[in-house]
């Protein structure tokens, strides 16, 4: 469904629900939305996330996750900000609760 991440769901864009859940998790110090879509980037910034622009060759429907993570991690490493861990939270599951992403749950 094209544009689904910015479609309204109960008064806010779908991706906003995910960003807001991530902001409630103390163990998550940085929220970065990796996208090639300008509309998603604008909504993400509006809701307090950073945006990392993904190249078109890593944005096709059948692109695997690993090359996307590797590309982003190389960029973070170049900034001198390689994270201890990555929490991959998809925008398409807006009903999750923030406590699902706490450090305790991640270690289980």
PDB file of N, CA and C in Angstrom:
ATOM      1  N   UNK A   1       0.843  -1.172   0.000  1.00  0.00           N
ATOM      2  CA  UNK A   1       0.000   0.000   0.000  1.00  0.00           C
ATOM      3  C   UNK A   1       0.893   1.242   0.000  1.00  0.00           C
ATOM      4  N   UNK A   2       1.011   1.897  -1.106  1.00  0.00           N
ATOM      5  CA  UNK A   2       1.870   3.082  -1.188  1.00  0.00           C
ATOM      6  C   UNK A   2       1.445   4.178  -0.201  1.00  0.00           C
ATOM      7  N   UNK A   3       2.417   4.757   0.457  1.00  0.00           N
ATOM      8  CA  UNK A   3       2.147   5.856   1.377  1.00  0.00           C
ATOM      9  C   UNK A   3       1.560   5.456   2.711  1.00  0.00           C
ATOM     10  N   UNK A   4       1.522   4.155   3.000  1.00  0.00           N
ATOM     11  CA  UNK A   4       0.859   3.690   4.229  1.00  0.00           C
ATOM     12  C   UNK A   4       1.471   4.273   5.500  1.00  0.00           C
ATOM     13  N   UNK A   5       2.773   4.495   5.514  1.00  0.00           N
ATOM     14  CA  UNK A   5       3.430   4.970   6.735  1.00  0.00           C
ATOM     15  C   UNK A   5       3.056   6.386   7.135  1.00  0.00           C
ATOM     16  N   UNK A   6       2.494   7.146   6.210  1.00  0.00           N
ATOM     17  CA  UNK A   6       2.073   8.510   6.538  1.00  0.00           C
ATOM     18  C   UNK A   6       0.549   8.664   6.530  1.00  0.00           C
ATOM     19  N   UNK A   7      -0.161   7.574   6.308  1.00  0.00           N
ATOM     20  CA  UNK A   7      -1.630   7.626   6.339  1.00  0.00           C
ATOM     21  C   UNK A   7      -2.105   7.833   7.773  1.00  0.00           C
ATOM     22  N   UNK A   8      -3.211   8.528   7.914  1.00  0.00           N
ATOM     23  CA  UNK A   8      -3.784   8.815   9.227  1.00  0.00           C
ATOM     24  C   UNK A   8      -4.355   7.550   9.861  1.00  0.00           C
ATOM     25  N   UNK A   9      -4.033   7.352  11.128  1.00  0.00           N
ATOM     26  CA  UNK A   9      -4.609   6.273  11.923  1.00  0.00           C
ATOM     27  C   UNK A   9      -4.995   6.879  13.269  1.00  0.00           C
ATOM     28  N   UNK A  10      -6.279   7.059  13.475  1.00  0.00           N
ATOM     29  CA  UNK A  10      -6.788   7.611  14.735  1.00  0.00           C
ATOM     30  C   UNK A  10      -6.153   8.960  15.076  1.00  0.00           C
ATOM     31  N   UNK A  11      -6.017   9.810  14.072  1.00  0.00           N
ATOM     32  CA  UNK A  11      -5.590  11.178  14.325  1.00  0.00           C
ATOM     33  C   UNK A  11      -4.126  11.499  14.120  1.00  0.00           C
ATOM     34  N   UNK A  12      -3.314  10.504  13.794  1.00  0.00           N
ATOM     35  CA  UNK A  12      -1.906  10.791  13.509  1.00  0.00           C
ATOM     36  C   UNK A  12      -1.374   9.800  12.478  1.00  0.00           C
ATOM     37  N   UNK A  13      -0.299  10.176  11.801  1.00  0.00           N
ATOM     38  CA  UNK A  13       0.264   9.282  10.796  1.00  0.00           C
ATOM     39  C   UNK A  13       0.729   7.962  11.421  1.00  0.00           C
ATOM     40  N   UNK A  14       0.617   6.897  10.661  1.00  0.00           N
ATOM     41  CA  UNK A  14       0.993   5.565  11.134  1.00  0.00           C
ATOM     42  C   UNK A  14       2.385   5.552  11.762  1.00  0.00           C
ATOM     43  N   UNK A  15       3.358   6.154  11.114  1.00  0.00           N
ATOM     44  CA  UNK A  15       4.730   6.127  11.637  1.00  0.00           C
ATOM     45  C   UNK A  15       4.868   6.904  12.950  1.00  0.00           C
ATOM     46  N   UNK A  16       4.004   7.864  13.191  1.00  0.00           N
ATOM     47  CA  UNK A  16       4.065   8.637  14.437  1.00  0.00           C
ATOM     48  C   UNK A  16       3.823   7.747  15.652  1.00  0.00           C
ATOM     49  N   UNK A  17       2.959   6.761  15.529  1.00  0.00           N
ATOM     50  CA  UNK A  17       2.697   5.836  16.635  1.00  0.00           C
ATOM     51  C   UNK A  17       3.982   5.107  17.034  1.00  0.00           C
ATOM     52  N   UNK A  18       4.744   4.673  16.061  1.00  0.00           N
ATOM     53  CA  UNK A  18       5.991   3.957  16.319  1.00  0.00           C
ATOM     54  C   UNK A  18       7.033   4.873  16.943  1.00  0.00           C
ATOM     55  N   UNK A  19       7.172   6.066  16.421  1.00  0.00           N
ATOM     56  CA  UNK A  19       8.142   7.021  16.967  1.00  0.00           C
ATOM     57  C   UNK A  19       7.784   7.353  18.410  1.00  0.00           C
ATOM     58  N   UNK A  20       6.523   7.583  18.682  1.00  0.00           N
ATOM     59  CA  UNK A  20       6.097   7.909  20.047  1.00  0.00           C
ATOM     60  C   UNK A  20       6.346   6.751  21.004  1.00  0.00           C
ATOM     61  N   UNK A  21       6.122   5.516  20.561  1.00  0.00           N
ATOM     62  CA  UNK A  21       6.403   4.353  21.415  1.00  0.00           C
ATOM     63  C   UNK A  21       7.900   4.278  21.717  1.00  0.00           C
ATOM     64  N   UNK A  22       8.728   4.485  20.714  1.00  0.00           N
ATOM     65  CA  UNK A  22      10.184   4.427  20.908  1.00  0.00           C
ATOM     66  C   UNK A  22      10.663   5.525  21.856  1.00  0.00           C
ATOM     67  N   UNK A  23      10.057   6.691  21.796  1.00  0.00           N
ATOM     68  CA  UNK A  23      10.464   7.811  22.664  1.00  0.00           C
ATOM     69  C   UNK A  23      10.201   7.523  24.137  1.00  0.00           C
ATOM     70  N   UNK A  24       9.310   6.591  24.435  1.00  0.00           N
ATOM     71  CA  UNK A  24       8.978   6.249  25.823  1.00  0.00           C
ATOM     72  C   UNK A  24       9.935   5.223  26.423  1.00  0.00           C
ATOM     73  N   UNK A  25      10.858   4.710  25.635  1.00  0.00           N
ATOM     74  CA  UNK A  25      11.773   3.666  26.106  1.00  0.00           C
ATOM     75  C   UNK A  25      13.096   4.301  26.522  1.00  0.00           C
ATOM     76  N   UNK A  26      13.426   4.268  27.818  1.00  0.00           N
ATOM     77  CA  UNK A  26      14.638   4.938  28.282  1.00  0.00           C
ATOM     78  C   UNK A  26      15.917   4.386  27.658  1.00  0.00           C
ATOM     79  N   UNK A  27      15.924   3.115  27.297  1.00  0.00           N
ATOM     80  CA  UNK A  27      17.124   2.508  26.717  1.00  0.00           C
ATOM     81  C   UNK A  27      17.382   2.952  25.273  1.00  0.00           C
ATOM     82  N   UNK A  28      16.391   3.552  24.641  1.00  0.00           N
ATOM     83  CA  UNK A  28      16.554   4.028  23.269  1.00  0.00           C
ATOM     84  C   UNK A  28      16.952   5.497  23.333  1.00  0.00           C
ATOM     85  N   UNK A  29      18.210   5.770  22.996  1.00  0.00           N
ATOM     86  CA  UNK A  29      18.723   7.137  23.112  1.00  0.00           C
ATOM     87  C   UNK A  29      18.597   7.933  21.817  1.00  0.00           C
ATOM     88  N   UNK A  30      18.426   7.244  20.720  1.00  0.00           N
ATOM     89  CA  UNK A  30      18.335   7.913  19.423  1.00  0.00           C
ATOM     90  C   UNK A  30      17.299   7.200  18.579  1.00  0.00           C
ATOM     91  N   UNK A  31      16.408   7.957  17.990  1.00  0.00           N
ATOM     92  CA  UNK A  31      15.403   7.391  17.088  1.00  0.00           C
ATOM     93  C   UNK A  31      15.729   7.906  15.698  1.00  0.00           C
ATOM     94  N   UNK A  32      16.082   6.979  14.830  1.00  0.00           N
ATOM     95  CA  UNK A  32      16.465   7.345  13.468  1.00  0.00           C
ATOM     96  C   UNK A  32      15.560   6.595  12.503  1.00  0.00           C
ATOM     97  N   UNK A  33      14.871   7.318  11.672  1.00  0.00           N
ATOM     98  CA  UNK A  33      14.034   6.716  10.638  1.00  0.00           C
ATOM     99  C   UNK A  33      14.867   6.644   9.364  1.00  0.00           C
ATOM    100  N   UNK A  34      15.025   5.436   8.858  1.00  0.00           N
ATOM    101  CA  UNK A  34      15.800   5.187   7.647  1.00  0.00           C
ATOM    102  C   UNK A  34      14.812   5.086   6.491  1.00  0.00           C
ATOM    103  N   UNK A  35      14.855   6.044   5.570  1.00  0.00           N
ATOM    104  CA  UNK A  35      13.870   6.091   4.490  1.00  0.00           C
ATOM    105  C   UNK A  35      14.434   6.785   3.258  1.00  0.00           C
ATOM    106  N   UNK A  36      13.796   6.536   2.131  1.00  0.00           N
ATOM    107  CA  UNK A  36      14.116   7.289   0.915  1.00  0.00           C
ATOM    108  C   UNK A  36      12.952   8.198   0.541  1.00  0.00           C
ATOM    109  N   UNK A  37      11.914   8.208   1.367  1.00  0.00           N
ATOM    110  CA  UNK A  37      10.669   8.914   1.062  1.00  0.00           C
ATOM    111  C   UNK A  37      10.622  10.267   1.780  1.00  0.00           C
ATOM    112  N   UNK A  38      10.450  11.333   1.025  1.00  0.00           N
ATOM    113  CA  UNK A  38      10.433  12.683   1.608  1.00  0.00           C
ATOM    114  C   UNK A  38       9.245  12.906   2.539  1.00  0.00           C
ATOM    115  N   UNK A  39       8.086  12.324   2.228  1.00  0.00           N
ATOM    116  CA  UNK A  39       6.916  12.480   3.098  1.00  0.00           C
ATOM    117  C   UNK A  39       7.140  11.799   4.443  1.00  0.00           C
ATOM    118  N   UNK A  40       7.695  10.589   4.407  1.00  0.00           N
ATOM    119  CA  UNK A  40       7.999   9.881   5.652  1.00  0.00           C
ATOM    120  C   UNK A  40       9.030  10.674   6.449  1.00  0.00           C
ATOM    121  N   UNK A  41      10.042  11.185   5.778  1.00  0.00           N
ATOM    122  CA  UNK A  41      11.079  11.970   6.455  1.00  0.00           C
ATOM    123  C   UNK A  41      10.481  13.190   7.146  1.00  0.00           C
ATOM    124  N   UNK A  42       9.586  13.880   6.471  1.00  0.00           N
ATOM    125  CA  UNK A  42       8.969  15.078   7.054  1.00  0.00           C
ATOM    126  C   UNK A  42       8.145  14.729   8.285  1.00  0.00           C
ATOM    127  N   UNK A  43       7.362  13.663   8.203  1.00  0.00           N
ATOM    128  CA  UNK A  43       6.539  13.245   9.347  1.00  0.00           C
ATOM    129  C   UNK A  43       7.440  12.798  10.495  1.00  0.00           C
ATOM    130  N   UNK A  44       8.488  12.049  10.184  1.00  0.00           N
ATOM    131  CA  UNK A  44       9.405  11.573  11.221  1.00  0.00           C
ATOM    132  C   UNK A  44      10.040  12.743  11.967  1.00  0.00           C
ATOM    133  N   UNK A  45      10.519  13.728  11.229  1.00  0.00           N
ATOM    134  CA  UNK A  45      11.123  14.911  11.865  1.00  0.00           C
ATOM    135  C   UNK A  45      10.106  15.653  12.723  1.00  0.00           C
ATOM    136  N   UNK A  46       8.897  15.794  12.208  1.00  0.00           N
ATOM    137  CA  UNK A  46       7.841  16.497  12.948  1.00  0.00           C
ATOM    138  C   UNK A  46       7.560  15.821  14.287  1.00  0.00           C
ATOM    139  N   UNK A  47       7.732  14.508  14.335  1.00  0.00           N
ATOM    140  CA  UNK A  47       7.433  13.759  15.557  1.00  0.00           C
ATOM    141  C   UNK A  47       8.684  13.429  16.373  1.00  0.00           C
ATOM    142  N   UNK A  48       9.781  14.131  16.079  1.00  0.00           N
ATOM    143  CA  UNK A  48      10.954  14.056  16.939  1.00  0.00           C
ATOM    144  C   UNK A  48      12.003  13.029  16.586  1.00  0.00           C
ATOM    145  N   UNK A  49      11.935  12.432  15.424  1.00  0.00           N
ATOM    146  CA  UNK A  49      12.953  11.460  15.020  1.00  0.00           C
ATOM    147  C   UNK A  49      13.986  12.119  14.114  1.00  0.00           C
ATOM    148  N   UNK A  50      15.165  11.552  14.114  1.00  0.00           N
ATOM    149  CA  UNK A  50      16.171  11.922  13.126  1.00  0.00           C
ATOM    150  C   UNK A  50      15.849  11.143  11.851  1.00  0.00           C
ATOM    151  N   UNK A  51      16.384  11.594  10.736  1.00  0.00           N
ATOM    152  CA  UNK A  51      16.153  10.900   9.468  1.00  0.00           C
ATOM    153  C   UNK A  51      17.487  10.588   8.817  1.00  0.00           C
ATOM    154  N   UNK A  52      17.613   9.356   8.364  1.00  0.00           N
ATOM    155  CA  UNK A  52      18.766   8.925   7.580  1.00  0.00           C
ATOM    156  C   UNK A  52      18.243   8.611   6.192  1.00  0.00           C
ATOM    157  N   UNK A  53      18.772   9.290   5.193  1.00  0.00           N
ATOM    158  CA  UNK A  53      18.295   9.105   3.820  1.00  0.00           C
ATOM    159  C   UNK A  53      18.913   7.863   3.203  1.00  0.00           C
ATOM    160  N   UNK A  54      18.052   6.935   2.883  1.00  0.00           N
ATOM    161  CA  UNK A  54      18.470   5.680   2.273  1.00  0.00           C
ATOM    162  C   UNK A  54      18.593   5.853   0.763  1.00  0.00           C
ATOM    163  N   UNK A  55      19.656   5.329   0.150  1.00  0.00           N
ATOM    164  CA  UNK A  55      19.764   5.433  -1.308  1.00  0.00           C
ATOM    165  C   UNK A  55      18.695   4.583  -1.999  1.00  0.00           C
ATOM    166  N   UNK A  56      18.298   5.014  -3.169  1.00  0.00           N
ATOM    167  CA  UNK A  56      17.233   4.327  -3.921  1.00  0.00           C
ATOM    168  C   UNK A  56      17.529   2.849  -4.116  1.00  0.00           C
ATOM    169  N   UNK A  57      18.804   2.497  -4.323  1.00  0.00           N
ATOM    170  CA  UNK A  57      19.125   1.082  -4.567  1.00  0.00           C
ATOM    171  C   UNK A  57      18.884   0.204  -3.339  1.00  0.00           C
ATOM    172  N   UNK A  58      18.711   0.813  -2.174  1.00  0.00           N
ATOM    173  CA  UNK A  58      18.387   0.052  -0.962  1.00  0.00           C
ATOM    174  C   UNK A  58      16.941   0.275  -0.527  1.00  0.00           C
ATOM    175  N   UNK A  59      16.119   0.759  -1.441  1.00  0.00           N
ATOM    176  CA  UNK A  59      14.737   1.084  -1.086  1.00  0.00           C
ATOM    177  C   UNK A  59      13.703   0.323  -1.912  1.00  0.00           C
ATOM    178  N   UNK A  60      14.136  -0.662  -2.670  1.00  0.00           N
ATOM    179  CA  UNK A  60      13.189  -1.445  -3.469  1.00  0.00           C
ATOM    180  C   UNK A  60      12.365  -2.354  -2.556  1.00  0.00           C
ATOM    181  N   UNK A  61      11.200  -2.753  -3.016  1.00  0.00           N
ATOM    182  CA  UNK A  61      10.314  -3.593  -2.206  1.00  0.00           C
ATOM    183  C   UNK A  61      10.971  -4.897  -1.757  1.00  0.00           C
ATOM    184  N   UNK A  62      11.850  -5.448  -2.559  1.00  0.00           N
ATOM    185  CA  UNK A  62      12.461  -6.738  -2.234  1.00  0.00           C
ATOM    186  C   UNK A  62      13.858  -6.617  -1.618  1.00  0.00           C
ATOM    187  N   UNK A  63      14.248  -5.411  -1.235  1.00  0.00           N
ATOM    188  CA  UNK A  63      15.551  -5.214  -0.591  1.00  0.00           C
ATOM    189  C   UNK A  63      15.556  -5.908   0.764  1.00  0.00           C
ATOM    190  N   UNK A  64      16.596  -6.668   1.019  1.00  0.00           N
ATOM    191  CA  UNK A  64      16.739  -7.337   2.310  1.00  0.00           C
ATOM    192  C   UNK A  64      17.157  -6.332   3.384  1.00  0.00           C
ATOM    193  N   UNK A  65      16.881  -6.655   4.629  1.00  0.00           N
ATOM    194  CA  UNK A  65      17.218  -5.757   5.739  1.00  0.00           C
ATOM    195  C   UNK A  65      18.722  -5.612   5.950  1.00  0.00           C
ATOM    196  N   UNK A  66      19.465  -6.699   5.834  1.00  0.00           N
ATOM    197  CA  UNK A  66      20.886  -6.669   6.173  1.00  0.00           C
ATOM    198  C   UNK A  66      21.671  -5.607   5.401  1.00  0.00           C
ATOM    199  N   UNK A  67      21.530  -5.488   4.078  1.00  0.00           N
ATOM    200  CA  UNK A  67      22.270  -4.428   3.384  1.00  0.00           C
ATOM    201  C   UNK A  67      21.883  -3.017   3.852  1.00  0.00           C
ATOM    202  N   UNK A  68      20.634  -2.835   4.233  1.00  0.00           N
ATOM    203  CA  UNK A  68      20.181  -1.532   4.738  1.00  0.00           C
ATOM    204  C   UNK A  68      20.862  -1.237   6.076  1.00  0.00           C
ATOM    205  N   UNK A  69      20.866  -2.226   6.971  1.00  0.00           N
ATOM    206  CA  UNK A  69      21.535  -2.045   8.265  1.00  0.00           C
ATOM    207  C   UNK A  69      23.026  -1.787   8.079  1.00  0.00           C
ATOM    208  N   UNK A  70      23.666  -2.562   7.204  1.00  0.00           N
ATOM    209  CA  UNK A  70      25.107  -2.396   6.984  1.00  0.00           C
ATOM    210  C   UNK A  70      25.429  -0.992   6.473  1.00  0.00           C
ATOM    211  N   UNK A  71      24.643  -0.508   5.531  1.00  0.00           N
ATOM    212  CA  UNK A  71      24.856   0.826   4.971  1.00  0.00           C
ATOM    213  C   UNK A  71      24.715   1.893   6.059  1.00  0.00           C
ATOM    214  N   UNK A  72      23.671   1.774   6.856  1.00  0.00           N
ATOM    215  CA  UNK A  72      23.418   2.758   7.909  1.00  0.00           C
ATOM    216  C   UNK A  72      24.504   2.688   8.984  1.00  0.00           C
ATOM    217  N   UNK A  73      24.899   1.487   9.364  1.00  0.00           N
ATOM    218  CA  UNK A  73      25.940   1.343  10.386  1.00  0.00           C
ATOM    219  C   UNK A  73      27.278   1.908   9.922  1.00  0.00           C
ATOM    220  N   UNK A  74      27.603   1.738   8.648  1.00  0.00           N
ATOM    221  CA  UNK A  74      28.841   2.335   8.125  1.00  0.00           C
ATOM    222  C   UNK A  74      28.796   3.860   8.252  1.00  0.00           C
ATOM    223  N   UNK A  75      27.642   4.440   7.976  1.00  0.00           N
ATOM    224  CA  UNK A  75      27.495   5.897   8.094  1.00  0.00           C
ATOM    225  C   UNK A  75      27.621   6.338   9.552  1.00  0.00           C
ATOM    226  N   UNK A  76      27.003   5.602  10.467  1.00  0.00           N
ATOM    227  CA  UNK A  76      27.111   5.939  11.890  1.00  0.00           C
ATOM    228  C   UNK A  76      28.548   5.783  12.377  1.00  0.00           C
ATOM    229  N   UNK A  77      29.213   4.748  11.916  1.00  0.00           N
ATOM    230  CA  UNK A  77      30.613   4.537  12.300  1.00  0.00           C
ATOM    231  C   UNK A  77      31.487   5.688  11.806  1.00  0.00           C
ATOM    232  N   UNK A  78      31.217   6.170  10.603  1.00  0.00           N
ATOM    233  CA  UNK A  78      31.967   7.304  10.054  1.00  0.00           C
ATOM    234  C   UNK A  78      31.764   8.565  10.893  1.00  0.00           C
ATOM    235  N   UNK A  79      30.585   8.685  11.528  1.00  0.00           N
ATOM    236  CA  UNK A  79      30.301   9.810  12.432  1.00  0.00           C
ATOM    237  C   UNK A  79      30.958   9.609  13.794  1.00  0.00           C
ATOM    238  N   UNK A  80      31.466   8.397  14.045  1.00  0.00           N
ATOM    239  CA  UNK A  80      32.010   8.066  15.357  1.00  0.00           C
ATOM    240  C   UNK A  80      30.926   7.754  16.361  1.00  0.00           C
ATOM    241  N   UNK A  81      29.781   7.306  15.889  1.00  0.00           N
ATOM    242  CA  UNK A  81      28.633   7.073  16.765  1.00  0.00           C
ATOM    243  C   UNK A  81      28.028   5.694  16.525  1.00  0.00           C
ATOM    244  N   UNK A  82      28.858   4.668  16.549  1.00  0.00           N
ATOM    245  CA  UNK A  82      28.378   3.310  16.348  1.00  0.00           C
ATOM    246  C   UNK A  82      27.595   2.863  17.583  1.00  0.00           C
ATOM    247  N   UNK A  83      26.351   2.436  17.418  1.00  0.00           N
ATOM    248  CA  UNK A  83      25.530   2.074  18.578  1.00  0.00           C
ATOM    249  C   UNK A  83      25.921   0.724  19.171  1.00  0.00           C
ATOM    250  N   UNK A  84      25.560   0.531  20.437  1.00  0.00           N
ATOM    251  CA  UNK A  84      25.754  -0.760  21.093  1.00  0.00           C
ATOM    252  C   UNK A  84      24.740  -1.778  20.588  1.00  0.00           C
ATOM    253  N   UNK A  85      23.574  -1.280  20.230  1.00  0.00           N
ATOM    254  CA  UNK A  85      22.519  -2.165  19.758  1.00  0.00           C
ATOM    255  C   UNK A  85      21.582  -1.388  18.852  1.00  0.00           C
ATOM    256  N   UNK A  86      20.874  -2.134  18.016  1.00  0.00           N
ATOM    257  CA  UNK A  86      19.862  -1.556  17.135  1.00  0.00           C
ATOM    258  C   UNK A  86      18.537  -2.202  17.489  1.00  0.00           C
ATOM    259  N   UNK A  87      17.504  -1.401  17.584  1.00  0.00           N
ATOM    260  CA  UNK A  87      16.153  -1.913  17.770  1.00  0.00           C
ATOM    261  C   UNK A  87      15.392  -1.555  16.502  1.00  0.00           C
ATOM    262  N   UNK A  88      15.030  -2.570  15.741  1.00  0.00           N
ATOM    263  CA  UNK A  88      14.324  -2.372  14.474  1.00  0.00           C
ATOM    264  C   UNK A  88      12.827  -2.409  14.757  1.00  0.00           C
ATOM    265  N   UNK A  89      12.189  -1.257  14.696  1.00  0.00           N
ATOM    266  CA  UNK A  89      10.759  -1.156  14.994  1.00  0.00           C
ATOM    267  C   UNK A  89      10.042  -0.738  13.720  1.00  0.00           C
ATOM    268  N   UNK A  90       9.207  -1.601  13.210  1.00  0.00           N
ATOM    269  CA  UNK A  90       8.493  -1.322  11.963  1.00  0.00           C
ATOM    270  C   UNK A  90       7.299  -0.407  12.206  1.00  0.00           C
ATOM    271  N   UNK A  91       7.089   0.498  11.295  1.00  0.00           N
ATOM    272  CA  UNK A  91       5.972   1.445  11.414  1.00  0.00           C
ATOM    273  C   UNK A  91       4.625   0.766  11.252  1.00  0.00           C
ATOM    274  N   UNK A  92       4.617  -0.409  10.669  1.00  0.00           N
ATOM    275  CA  UNK A  92       3.350  -1.065  10.334  1.00  0.00           C
ATOM    276  C   UNK A  92       2.751  -1.882  11.475  1.00  0.00           C
ATOM    277  N   UNK A  93       3.252  -1.726  12.677  1.00  0.00           N
ATOM    278  CA  UNK A  93       2.674  -2.398  13.844  1.00  0.00           C
ATOM    279  C   UNK A  93       2.428  -1.355  14.933  1.00  0.00           C
ATOM    280  N   UNK A  94       1.459  -0.467  14.738  1.00  0.00           N
ATOM    281  CA  UNK A  94       1.286   0.681  15.631  1.00  0.00           C
ATOM    282  C   UNK A  94       0.701   0.370  17.005  1.00  0.00           C
ATOM    283  N   UNK A  95       0.184  -0.812  17.221  1.00  0.00           N
ATOM    284  CA  UNK A  95      -0.487  -1.102  18.489  1.00  0.00           C
ATOM    285  C   UNK A  95       0.444  -1.679  19.544  1.00  0.00           C
ATOM    286  N   UNK A  96       1.723  -1.722  19.250  1.00  0.00           N
ATOM    287  CA  UNK A  96       2.673  -2.248  20.230  1.00  0.00           C
ATOM    288  C   UNK A  96       2.795  -1.281  21.404  1.00  0.00           C
ATOM    289  N   UNK A  97       3.231  -1.814  22.532  1.00  0.00           N
ATOM    290  CA  UNK A  97       3.442  -0.974  23.709  1.00  0.00           C
ATOM    291  C   UNK A  97       4.934  -0.748  23.902  1.00  0.00           C
ATOM    292  N   UNK A  98       5.289   0.418  24.384  1.00  0.00           N
ATOM    293  CA  UNK A  98       6.695   0.811  24.525  1.00  0.00           C
ATOM    294  C   UNK A  98       7.484  -0.163  25.394  1.00  0.00           C
ATOM    295  N   UNK A  99       6.867  -0.703  26.429  1.00  0.00           N
ATOM    296  CA  UNK A  99       7.606  -1.592  27.329  1.00  0.00           C
ATOM    297  C   UNK A  99       8.090  -2.870  26.641  1.00  0.00           C
ATOM    298  N   UNK A 100       7.582  -3.168  25.471  1.00  0.00           N
ATOM    299  CA  UNK A 100       8.068  -4.330  24.712  1.00  0.00           C
ATOM    300  C   UNK A 100       9.521  -4.141  24.283  1.00  0.00           C
ATOM    301  N   UNK A 101      10.026  -2.916  24.330  1.00  0.00           N
ATOM    302  CA  UNK A 101      11.370  -2.628  23.855  1.00  0.00           C
ATOM    303  C   UNK A 101      12.336  -2.257  24.966  1.00  0.00           C
ATOM    304  N   UNK A 102      11.981  -2.520  26.204  1.00  0.00           N
ATOM    305  CA  UNK A 102      12.886  -2.182  27.300  1.00  0.00           C
ATOM    306  C   UNK A 102      14.097  -3.108  27.273  1.00  0.00           C
ATOM    307  N   UNK A 103      15.168  -2.692  27.925  1.00  0.00           N
ATOM    308  CA  UNK A 103      16.397  -3.494  27.945  1.00  0.00           C
ATOM    309  C   UNK A 103      16.131  -4.882  28.509  1.00  0.00           C
ATOM    310  N   UNK A 104      15.325  -4.966  29.530  1.00  0.00           N
ATOM    311  CA  UNK A 104      15.019  -6.257  30.133  1.00  0.00           C
ATOM    312  C   UNK A 104      14.390  -7.187  29.110  1.00  0.00           C
ATOM    313  N   UNK A 105      13.446  -6.699  28.358  1.00  0.00           N
ATOM    314  CA  UNK A 105      12.761  -7.518  27.355  1.00  0.00           C
ATOM    315  C   UNK A 105      13.702  -7.888  26.217  1.00  0.00           C
ATOM    316  N   UNK A 106      14.556  -6.966  25.824  1.00  0.00           N
ATOM    317  CA  UNK A 106      15.479  -7.225  24.714  1.00  0.00           C
ATOM    318  C   UNK A 106      16.448  -8.340  25.085  1.00  0.00           C
ATOM    319  N   UNK A 107      16.874  -8.388  26.339  1.00  0.00           N
ATOM    320  CA  UNK A 107      17.842  -9.396  26.767  1.00  0.00           C
ATOM    321  C   UNK A 107      17.223 -10.773  26.913  1.00  0.00           C
ATOM    322  N   UNK A 108      15.921 -10.867  27.046  1.00  0.00           N
ATOM    323  CA  UNK A 108      15.266 -12.166  27.252  1.00  0.00           C
ATOM    324  C   UNK A 108      15.346 -13.064  26.053  1.00  0.00           C
TER     325      UNK A 108
END
